[in-house]
Short mmCIF file of C-alpha atoms in Angstrom, two decimals:
data_model
loop_
_atom_site.label_atom_id
_atom_site.label_comp_id
_atom_site.label_asym_id
_atom_site.label_seq_id
_atom_site.Cartn_x
_atom_site.Cartn_y
_atom_site.Cartn_z
CA VAL A 6 0.00 0.00 0.00
CA ALA A 7 2.80 2.42 0.91
CA ALA A 8 4.64 1.80 -2.35
CA GLU A 9 1.51 2.27 -4.42
CA GLU A 10 0.66 5.42 -2.44
CA LYS A 11 4.02 6.93 -3.34
CA GLY A 12 3.61 6.12 -7.00
CA HIS A 13 0.07 7.43 -7.08
CA ALA A 14 1.10 10.72 -5.44
CA SER A 15 3.49 11.40 -8.30
CA ARG A 16 0.67 11.33 -10.84
CA GLN A 17 -1.65 14.16 -11.66
CA LYS A 18 -4.36 14.62 -9.09
CA LEU A 19 -7.90 14.06 -10.32
CA PRO A 20 -10.18 17.11 -10.29
CA ARG A 21 -12.52 17.32 -7.36
CA SER A 22 -16.08 16.31 -8.10
CA SER A 23 -19.39 17.25 -6.55
CA PHE A 24 -19.47 13.69 -5.17
CA ASP A 25 -16.36 14.40 -3.07
CA GLU A 26 -17.75 17.71 -1.88
CA GLU A 27 -21.04 16.16 -0.82
CA TRP A 28 -19.29 13.44 1.17
CA GLU A 29 -17.19 16.10 2.89
CA LYS A 30 -20.43 17.74 3.99
CA VAL A 31 -21.56 14.42 5.42
CA GLU A 32 -18.17 13.89 7.06
CA ASN A 33 -18.16 17.32 8.71
CA ASN A 34 -21.55 16.65 10.25
CA THR A 35 -20.76 13.24 11.71
CA THR A 36 -19.12 12.27 14.94
CA LYS A 37 -15.69 10.84 14.25
CA SER A 38 -15.53 7.81 16.46
CA ALA A 39 -13.43 4.72 16.24
CA VAL A 40 -14.89 1.28 15.90
CA ASN A 41 -14.52 0.70 19.65
CA GLY A 42 -16.53 3.81 20.50
CA GLU A 43 -13.58 6.05 21.33
CA GLN A 44 -12.90 9.30 19.50
CA GLU A 45 -10.88 8.73 16.36
CA GLY A 46 -9.50 11.12 13.77
CA GLN A 47 -8.67 10.69 10.14
CA ASP A 48 -5.37 8.96 10.92
CA TRP A 49 -6.99 5.59 11.70
CA LYS A 50 -5.13 2.91 9.75
CA GLY A 51 -7.26 -0.18 10.11
CA PHE A 52 -8.73 -2.59 7.56
CA VAL A 53 -12.34 -2.17 6.47
CA GLY A 54 -13.60 -5.31 4.77
CA PHE A 55 -16.37 -5.10 2.16
CA PHE A 56 -17.97 -8.47 1.40
CA HIS A 57 -19.17 -8.20 -2.19
CA PRO A 58 -18.37 -11.38 -4.17
CA PHE A 59 -19.81 -9.95 -7.42
CA CYS A 60 -18.26 -6.48 -7.26
CA ASN A 61 -17.79 -6.27 -11.04
CA ALA A 62 -21.50 -6.70 -11.79
CA GLY A 63 -22.08 -3.03 -12.58
CA GLY A 64 -25.54 -2.65 -11.03
CA GLY A 65 -27.06 -0.42 -8.40
CA GLY A 66 -25.69 -2.59 -5.60
CA GLU A 67 -22.20 -2.07 -6.94
CA ARG A 68 -22.72 1.68 -7.10
CA VAL A 69 -23.46 1.53 -3.36
CA LEU A 70 -20.28 -0.49 -2.75
CA TRP A 71 -17.98 1.93 -4.55
CA ALA A 72 -19.68 4.98 -3.04
CA ALA A 73 -19.25 3.42 0.41
CA ILE A 74 -15.56 2.85 -0.25
CA ARG A 75 -15.20 6.44 -1.44
CA ALA A 76 -16.93 7.63 1.74
CA THR A 77 -14.58 5.49 3.83
CA GLN A 78 -11.59 7.01 2.05
CA GLN A 79 -12.96 10.46 2.83
CA ARG A 80 -13.48 9.56 6.48
CA TRP A 81 -10.27 7.58 7.06
CA PRO A 82 -7.72 8.37 4.30
CA SER A 83 -5.14 6.01 5.84
CA ALA A 84 -7.50 3.04 6.23
CA VAL A 85 -7.27 0.15 3.78
CA CYS A 86 -10.52 -0.82 2.05
CA VAL A 87 -10.48 -4.54 1.37
CA VAL A 88 -12.96 -5.91 -1.17
CA TYR A 89 -13.63 -9.64 -0.99
CA THR A 90 -14.55 -10.66 -4.54
CA GLY A 91 -14.81 -13.72 -6.74
CA ASP A 92 -14.12 -11.86 -9.99
CA HIS A 93 -10.80 -13.52 -10.77
CA ASN A 94 -10.88 -12.46 -14.42
CA VAL A 95 -10.53 -8.75 -13.58
CA ASP A 96 -7.46 -7.21 -11.97
CA LYS A 97 -7.41 -4.12 -9.79
CA THR A 98 -6.57 -1.66 -12.56
CA ALA A 99 -9.34 -2.91 -14.83
CA MET A 100 -11.81 -3.02 -11.94
CA LEU A 101 -11.24 0.59 -10.89
CA ARG A 102 -11.31 1.73 -14.50
CA ARG A 103 -14.72 0.08 -14.88
CA VAL A 104 -15.91 1.85 -11.73
CA GLU A 105 -14.96 5.17 -13.29
CA ASP A 106 -16.47 4.31 -16.68
CA ARG A 107 -19.71 2.84 -15.32
CA PHE A 108 -20.41 5.04 -12.29
CA ASN A 109 -18.07 8.01 -12.66
CA ILE A 110 -16.77 7.31 -9.15
CA HIS A 111 -13.06 7.98 -8.67
CA LEU A 112 -11.36 6.03 -5.89
CA HIS A 113 -7.90 6.37 -4.36
CA PRO A 114 -6.23 3.19 -5.70
CA PRO A 115 -3.41 2.76 -3.13
CA THR A 116 -5.84 2.13 -0.27
CA VAL A 117 -8.10 -0.26 -2.19
CA VAL A 118 -7.13 -3.94 -2.03
CA PHE A 119 -8.91 -6.86 -3.71
CA LEU A 120 -8.81 -10.32 -2.12
CA TYR A 121 -9.99 -13.03 -4.47
CA LEU A 122 -12.28 -15.78 -3.18
CA THR A 123 -12.15 -19.28 -4.61
CA THR A 124 -15.51 -20.57 -3.39
CA ARG A 125 -17.98 -18.17 -5.03
CA ASN A 126 -19.67 -21.04 -6.81
CA TYR A 127 -21.22 -21.98 -3.45
CA VAL A 128 -23.58 -18.98 -3.66
CA LEU A 129 -24.71 -19.45 -7.25
CA ALA A 130 -28.43 -20.13 -7.58
CA SER A 131 -27.75 -22.67 -10.34
CA ARG A 132 -25.98 -24.86 -7.79
CA TYR A 133 -29.20 -25.35 -5.82
CA PRO A 134 -32.15 -26.32 -8.04
CA ARG A 135 -34.05 -27.15 -4.84
CA PHE A 136 -34.04 -25.17 -1.56
CA THR A 137 -32.25 -22.34 -3.33
CA LEU A 138 -32.59 -19.74 -0.56
CA LEU A 139 -31.21 -22.09 2.08
CA GLY A 140 -28.49 -23.42 -0.20
CA GLN A 141 -27.19 -19.98 -1.13
CA SER A 142 -27.33 -18.81 2.50
CA LEU A 143 -25.38 -21.80 3.77
CA GLY A 144 -23.04 -21.44 0.81
CA SER A 145 -22.31 -17.87 1.92
CA LEU A 146 -20.90 -19.34 5.15
CA VAL A 147 -18.32 -21.22 3.09
CA LEU A 148 -17.57 -18.06 1.14
CA ALA A 149 -17.24 -15.97 4.32
CA TYR A 150 -14.85 -18.51 5.85
CA ASP A 151 -12.83 -18.27 2.65
CA ALA A 152 -12.69 -14.49 3.14
CA PHE A 153 -11.61 -14.72 6.78
CA SER A 154 -8.87 -17.19 5.89
CA LEU A 155 -7.39 -14.45 3.68
CA LEU A 156 -7.77 -11.56 6.14
CA VAL A 157 -9.77 -10.79 9.26
CA PRO A 158 -10.64 -7.07 8.96
CA ASP A 159 -11.10 -4.56 11.75
CA ILE A 160 -14.61 -3.82 10.43
CA PHE A 161 -16.65 -6.25 8.34
CA ILE A 162 -19.39 -4.88 6.07
CA ASP A 163 -21.73 -6.84 3.82
CA THR A 164 -23.04 -4.78 0.92
CA MET A 165 -24.66 -7.58 -1.05
CA GLY A 166 -27.20 -9.23 1.24
CA TYR A 167 -25.31 -12.15 2.79
CA ALA A 168 -26.57 -11.84 6.37
CA PHE A 169 -25.37 -15.35 7.23
CA ALA A 170 -21.79 -14.24 6.52
CA LEU A 171 -22.15 -11.48 9.13
CA ALA A 172 -23.50 -13.95 11.68
CA LEU A 173 -20.46 -16.17 11.10
CA ALA A 174 -18.16 -13.18 11.54
CA LYS A 175 -19.78 -12.35 14.87
CA LEU A 176 -19.52 -15.99 15.97
CA LEU A 177 -15.83 -16.35 15.09
CA PHE A 178 -14.71 -12.81 15.91
CA PRO A 179 -17.04 -11.27 18.53
CA ASP A 180 -14.96 -8.08 18.80
CA VAL A 181 -15.10 -7.26 15.08
CA PRO A 182 -17.92 -4.76 14.37
CA THR A 183 -20.27 -5.85 11.60
CA ALA A 184 -22.58 -3.86 9.37
CA ALA A 185 -25.13 -4.71 6.70
CA TYR A 186 -26.42 -2.59 3.86
CA VAL A 187 -29.62 -4.35 2.84
CA HIS A 188 -30.95 -3.73 -0.66
CA TYR A 189 -33.65 -6.36 -0.51
CA PRO A 190 -34.54 -8.88 2.20
CA THR A 191 -33.68 -12.46 1.30
CA ILE A 192 -37.28 -13.35 2.17
CA SER A 193 -40.25 -11.14 3.00
CA THR A 194 -43.91 -11.28 3.90
CA ASP A 195 -44.68 -10.11 0.36
CA MET A 196 -42.87 -13.14 -1.03
CA LEU A 197 -44.91 -15.41 1.20
CA GLY A 198 -48.09 -13.67 0.07
CA SER A 199 -47.15 -14.00 -3.59
CA LEU A 200 -47.48 -17.78 -3.37
CA ASP A 201 -51.26 -17.34 -3.40
CA ASP A 202 -51.31 -14.91 -6.30
CA ASP A 203 -52.14 -15.59 -9.89
CA ALA A 204 -48.98 -16.31 -11.85
CA GLN A 205 -50.24 -13.95 -14.55
CA ALA A 206 -50.40 -11.03 -12.11
CA GLY A 207 -46.67 -10.43 -12.37
CA ARG A 208 -46.01 -10.51 -8.65
CA GLY A 209 -42.58 -12.12 -8.62
CA VAL A 210 -41.12 -15.28 -10.07
CA ASN A 211 -42.88 -17.44 -7.43
CA ALA A 212 -46.39 -16.09 -8.01
CA GLY A 213 -48.99 -18.83 -7.80
CA LEU A 214 -46.62 -21.55 -6.58
CA GLY A 215 -48.39 -22.00 -3.23
CA ARG A 216 -51.08 -24.32 -4.55
CA GLY A 217 -51.22 -28.06 -3.99
CA TRP A 218 -49.10 -30.20 -1.70
CA LYS A 219 -45.88 -28.89 -3.23
CA GLY A 220 -47.04 -25.38 -2.54
CA LYS A 221 -47.75 -26.22 1.08
CA LEU A 222 -44.28 -27.67 1.50
CA LYS A 223 -42.75 -24.58 -0.12
CA ARG A 224 -44.73 -22.31 2.19
CA HIS A 225 -43.64 -24.28 5.27
CA TYR A 226 -40.01 -24.21 4.08
CA TRP A 227 -40.14 -20.46 3.54
CA HIS A 228 -41.59 -19.87 7.01
CA LEU A 229 -38.80 -21.91 8.59
CA PHE A 230 -36.21 -20.06 6.55
CA ALA A 231 -37.72 -16.72 7.60
CA ARG A 232 -37.22 -17.70 11.26
CA LEU A 233 -33.59 -18.61 10.56
CA TYR A 234 -33.10 -15.36 8.63
CA SER A 235 -34.54 -13.46 11.57
CA TRP A 236 -32.06 -15.09 13.94
CA VAL A 237 -28.99 -14.18 11.88
CA GLY A 238 -30.25 -10.62 11.49
CA GLY A 239 -30.09 -10.23 15.25
CA GLU A 240 -26.33 -10.79 15.13
CA VAL A 241 -25.55 -7.71 13.02
CA ASP A 242 -24.26 -4.66 14.87
CA VAL A 243 -25.30 -1.92 12.44
CA VAL A 244 -28.08 -2.28 9.87
CA MET A 245 -28.77 0.11 7.00
CA THR A 246 -31.46 -0.25 4.36
CA ASN A 247 -31.82 1.46 1.02
CA SER A 248 -35.44 2.54 1.46
CA SER A 249 -38.34 2.74 3.89
CA TRP A 250 -39.86 -0.28 2.10
CA THR A 251 -36.82 -2.41 2.90
CA GLN A 252 -36.59 -0.92 6.40
CA ASN A 253 -40.17 -1.95 7.21
CA HIS A 254 -39.59 -5.51 6.01
CA ILE A 255 -36.29 -5.86 7.85
CA ARG A 256 -37.90 -4.55 11.04
CA GLN A 257 -40.62 -7.17 10.68
CA LEU A 258 -38.07 -9.93 10.16
CA TRP A 259 -35.18 -8.86 12.37
CA GLY A 260 -36.82 -6.61 14.96
CA ALA A 261 -37.75 -9.24 17.57
CA SER A 262 -34.40 -11.01 17.28
CA ARG A 263 -32.49 -7.74 17.63
CA ARG A 264 -34.50 -6.70 20.69
CA ARG A 265 -33.73 -10.01 22.38
CA ARG A 266 -30.05 -9.32 21.79
CA LYS A 267 -30.48 -5.75 23.05
CA ARG A 268 -30.07 -4.31 19.58
CA ALA A 269 -33.08 -2.03 19.26
CA ASP A 270 -34.81 -2.18 15.90
CA ASN A 271 -34.80 1.62 15.71
CA ASP A 272 -31.12 1.41 14.73
CA ILE A 273 -32.23 0.02 11.37
CA ALA A 274 -31.57 3.21 9.44
CA VAL A 275 -32.52 4.25 5.93
CA VAL A 276 -29.50 5.31 3.88
CA PHE A 277 -30.65 6.06 0.36
CA PRO A 278 -28.32 4.74 -2.35
CA PRO A 279 -26.19 7.24 -4.26
CA VAL A 280 -27.77 8.54 -7.44
CA ALA A 281 -25.93 10.88 -9.79
CA VAL A 282 -28.75 13.44 -9.82
CA GLU A 283 -26.47 16.49 -9.78
CA GLU A 284 -24.35 15.12 -12.59
CA LEU A 285 -27.40 14.26 -14.69
CA GLU A 286 -28.75 17.77 -14.20
CA ARG A 287 -25.38 19.14 -15.26
CA GLU A 288 -24.91 16.84 -18.27
CA ILE A 289 -28.46 16.71 -19.62
CA ASP A 290 -30.36 19.87 -20.39
CA VAL A 291 -34.11 19.58 -19.86
CA GLY A 292 -36.11 22.23 -21.65
CA GLU A 293 -38.26 22.94 -24.68
CA GLU A 294 -35.36 22.85 -27.09
CA SER A 295 -33.83 19.65 -25.68
CA GLU A 296 -37.20 17.91 -25.77
CA LYS A 297 -37.36 18.43 -29.52
CA SER A 298 -34.30 16.18 -29.93
CA ARG A 299 -35.83 13.26 -28.02
CA HIS A 300 -37.06 10.18 -29.84
CA PRO A 301 -39.96 7.83 -29.05
CA HIS A 302 -37.59 5.47 -27.30
CA LEU A 303 -38.43 3.48 -24.18
CA LEU A 304 -35.39 2.96 -21.97
CA TYR A 305 -35.01 0.19 -19.39
CA ILE A 306 -31.83 0.30 -17.29
CA ALA A 307 -31.59 -2.87 -15.19
CA GLN A 308 -29.32 -5.84 -14.70
CA PHE A 309 -30.33 -8.87 -16.73
CA ARG A 310 -31.67 -10.79 -13.75
CA PRO A 311 -34.96 -12.78 -13.49
CA GLU A 312 -36.60 -10.39 -11.02
CA LYS A 313 -36.16 -7.46 -13.43
CA ASN A 314 -38.88 -9.04 -15.60
CA HIS A 315 -37.53 -8.14 -19.03
CA GLN A 316 -39.93 -10.65 -20.61
CA LEU A 317 -42.90 -8.58 -19.42
CA VAL A 318 -41.40 -5.43 -20.96
CA LEU A 319 -40.79 -7.15 -24.29
CA THR A 320 -44.29 -8.64 -24.37
CA ALA A 321 -45.96 -5.33 -23.50
CA PHE A 322 -43.85 -3.48 -26.06
CA ALA A 323 -44.78 -6.03 -28.73
CA ARG A 324 -48.48 -5.55 -28.02
CA PHE A 325 -48.01 -1.79 -28.27
CA LEU A 326 -46.18 -2.02 -31.58
CA HIS A 327 -48.72 -4.38 -33.10
CA SER A 328 -51.57 -2.11 -31.99
CA GLN A 329 -49.82 0.80 -33.74
CA GLN A 330 -49.38 -1.19 -36.93
CA HIS A 331 -53.02 -2.39 -36.98
CA PRO A 332 -55.02 0.33 -35.23
CA SER A 333 -58.72 -0.23 -34.72
CA THR A 334 -60.18 2.91 -36.28
CA SER A 335 -63.63 3.81 -37.43
CA PRO A 336 -64.27 4.50 -41.13
CA SER A 337 -64.50 8.20 -40.40
CA THR A 338 -61.05 8.26 -38.77
CA PRO A 339 -58.37 9.35 -41.25
CA PRO A 340 -55.28 7.10 -41.44
CA ALA A 341 -52.20 8.22 -39.59
CA THR A 342 -49.46 9.72 -41.71
CA THR A 343 -45.75 9.24 -41.16
CA THR A 344 -42.80 11.35 -42.16
CA ALA A 345 -39.06 10.92 -42.20
CA THR A 346 -38.56 13.83 -39.83
CA PRO A 347 -36.32 12.84 -36.88
CA GLY A 348 -37.51 13.10 -33.31
CA PRO A 349 -40.94 12.12 -31.98
CA THR A 350 -42.18 10.84 -35.36
CA ASP A 351 -39.51 8.12 -35.50
CA PRO A 352 -40.74 4.56 -35.01
CA PRO A 353 -40.94 3.54 -31.33
CA LYS A 354 -37.93 1.69 -30.03
CA LEU A 355 -37.11 -0.23 -26.85
CA VAL A 356 -33.58 0.03 -25.46
CA LEU A 357 -32.53 -2.47 -22.79
CA ILE A 358 -29.36 -1.50 -20.91
CA GLY A 359 -27.88 -3.81 -18.30
CA SER A 360 -24.78 -5.52 -17.02
CA VAL A 361 -23.96 -9.17 -17.71
CA ARG A 362 -22.36 -10.72 -14.65
CA ASP A 363 -21.76 -14.29 -15.78
CA SER A 364 -22.73 -17.02 -18.22
CA ASP A 365 -26.21 -17.27 -16.69
CA ASP A 366 -26.86 -13.62 -17.48
CA ALA A 367 -25.44 -14.08 -20.98
CA THR A 368 -27.83 -16.99 -21.53
CA ARG A 369 -30.69 -14.85 -20.23
CA VAL A 370 -29.87 -12.12 -22.76
CA TYR A 371 -29.73 -14.69 -25.55
CA LYS A 372 -33.21 -15.94 -24.60
CA LEU A 373 -34.52 -12.38 -24.51
CA ARG A 374 -33.18 -11.83 -28.01
CA LEU A 375 -34.99 -15.00 -29.13
CA LEU A 376 -38.18 -13.74 -27.50
CA ALA A 377 -37.88 -10.43 -29.34
CA HIS A 378 -37.48 -12.39 -32.59
CA GLU A 379 -40.52 -14.58 -31.82
CA LEU A 380 -42.60 -11.48 -31.01
CA LYS A 381 -41.54 -9.99 -34.38
CA ILE A 382 -40.05 -6.88 -32.76
CA LYS A 383 -36.36 -7.71 -33.20
CA GLU A 384 -35.71 -4.64 -35.34
CA SER A 385 -37.29 -2.38 -32.73
CA VAL A 386 -35.32 -3.63 -29.72
CA THR A 387 -31.72 -2.76 -28.88
CA PHE A 388 -29.66 -4.59 -26.25
CA VAL A 389 -26.76 -2.66 -24.70
CA CYS A 390 -24.71 -4.88 -22.38
CA ASP A 391 -22.19 -3.47 -19.88
CA ALA A 392 -22.72 0.10 -21.02
CA SER A 393 -20.29 2.80 -19.94
CA TRP A 394 -21.50 5.92 -18.16
CA PRO A 395 -21.16 8.09 -21.31
CA GLN A 396 -23.29 5.56 -23.22
CA ILE A 397 -25.96 5.67 -20.54
CA LEU A 398 -25.95 9.47 -20.61
CA SER A 399 -26.36 9.40 -24.38
CA HIS A 400 -29.46 7.21 -24.18
CA LEU A 401 -30.91 9.26 -21.32
CA ARG A 402 -30.57 12.38 -23.49
CA THR A 403 -32.50 10.94 -26.43
CA ALA A 404 -35.10 8.62 -24.84
CA SER A 405 -38.57 9.80 -23.86
CA VAL A 406 -39.85 7.16 -21.43
CA GLY A 407 -38.10 5.26 -18.64
CA VAL A 408 -39.39 1.76 -17.85
CA ASN A 409 -39.26 -0.35 -14.70
CA ALA A 410 -40.89 -3.79 -14.44
CA MET A 411 -39.56 -5.21 -11.17
CA TRP A 412 -42.23 -6.34 -8.73
CA ASN A 413 -41.71 -4.83 -5.27
CA GLU A 414 -38.92 -2.52 -6.40
CA HIS A 415 -37.07 -1.67 -3.20
CA PHE A 416 -35.66 1.68 -4.33
CA GLY A 417 -35.13 2.02 -8.06
CA ILE A 418 -31.99 4.00 -8.86
CA GLY A 419 -32.88 3.81 -12.53
CA VAL A 420 -36.25 5.48 -11.95
CA VAL A 421 -34.59 8.43 -10.19
CA GLU A 422 -32.10 8.70 -13.05
CA TYR A 423 -34.97 8.72 -15.56
CA GLN A 424 -36.66 11.59 -13.77
CA ALA A 425 -33.44 13.58 -13.32
CA ALA A 426 -32.80 13.24 -17.07
CA GLY A 427 -36.29 14.47 -17.98
CA LEU A 428 -37.84 11.14 -18.99
CA LEU A 429 -41.40 10.10 -18.20
CA ALA A 430 -41.11 7.38 -15.57
#
């Protein structure tokens, strides 16, 4: 770290951004205390571990990770931020370059260290065709032990939703403070309720699966898992959620367990995820003149994951296009005319932007392309995988509508970005 610090200092310093200035405002209004409760200044030189096995995914969860590391660097410039990751195919230089390209977040490289895990396959959903929630949660214990065998940090933070890993940390190292940033509860009362819903209602991937004897077994299994999830949540020292929706669900699940362990549920705080609103306002002009350059494009920014429900978006868009091509008009209604003028009179187009984490995501994109072909809308749909921040800005400037199809969206960074860029959302 010292050698890299010296080399980095000799290079040209990056210009200060509004992101840095905003975090300084936060820093100046917070009590600077060490992890043991004593007063601590900026010269603390400990190790802060961030447990994020898929840190190269490029989604909203990763934006939170890198913003948290940047905040830690602002608070404790001498501390070392350790990222536990399973992305062996990406080295540190490439990783930080991607962070800059994708999120426009500039980190201080010398105090960022990546430790590569070898057991990430234990948390892949594909490894557990049955009892997936339990399998992935127990698999995270193996992954966490892998992390601790590399380095036991002074502070251990999970930014990806592996609560079981935090419970293991507290069991093995009681004096190490733990923290969780929860984007979405592993299980919730809404998930349990969705088992009774009609599968066509779009309420999650498990909608309607509570019927019959298999459904009863699934319901019983989920209830038992919820009790286990509640127990591990009581072991976390500091809990942050990304929205009031997530906060309410975590309080329902973890509140009783935390009270029994004398961790009041009112310490479950809402810390909204970072959204580049100021930058979008600066980069994208929203006014009468700028609106004239927008096209009838629908933009969906979301990782290619099952819960993002891209199939629903494609199906709905296909129905819209076909209704435009074969409108039901009365004889007295004159036919619509088209021109070659650019802008709002262009044919409607759907743009899907998202990151591809692994081969499963790549397969998912391939199937979505096939679906677009089957729906006869292939020419009207564009897939943009692993887009850079300038690419995203370009599409936000020219699109007219922002789309979100996730059931029970916990926050929705993309929706805020749509609105900041002047899109209908």
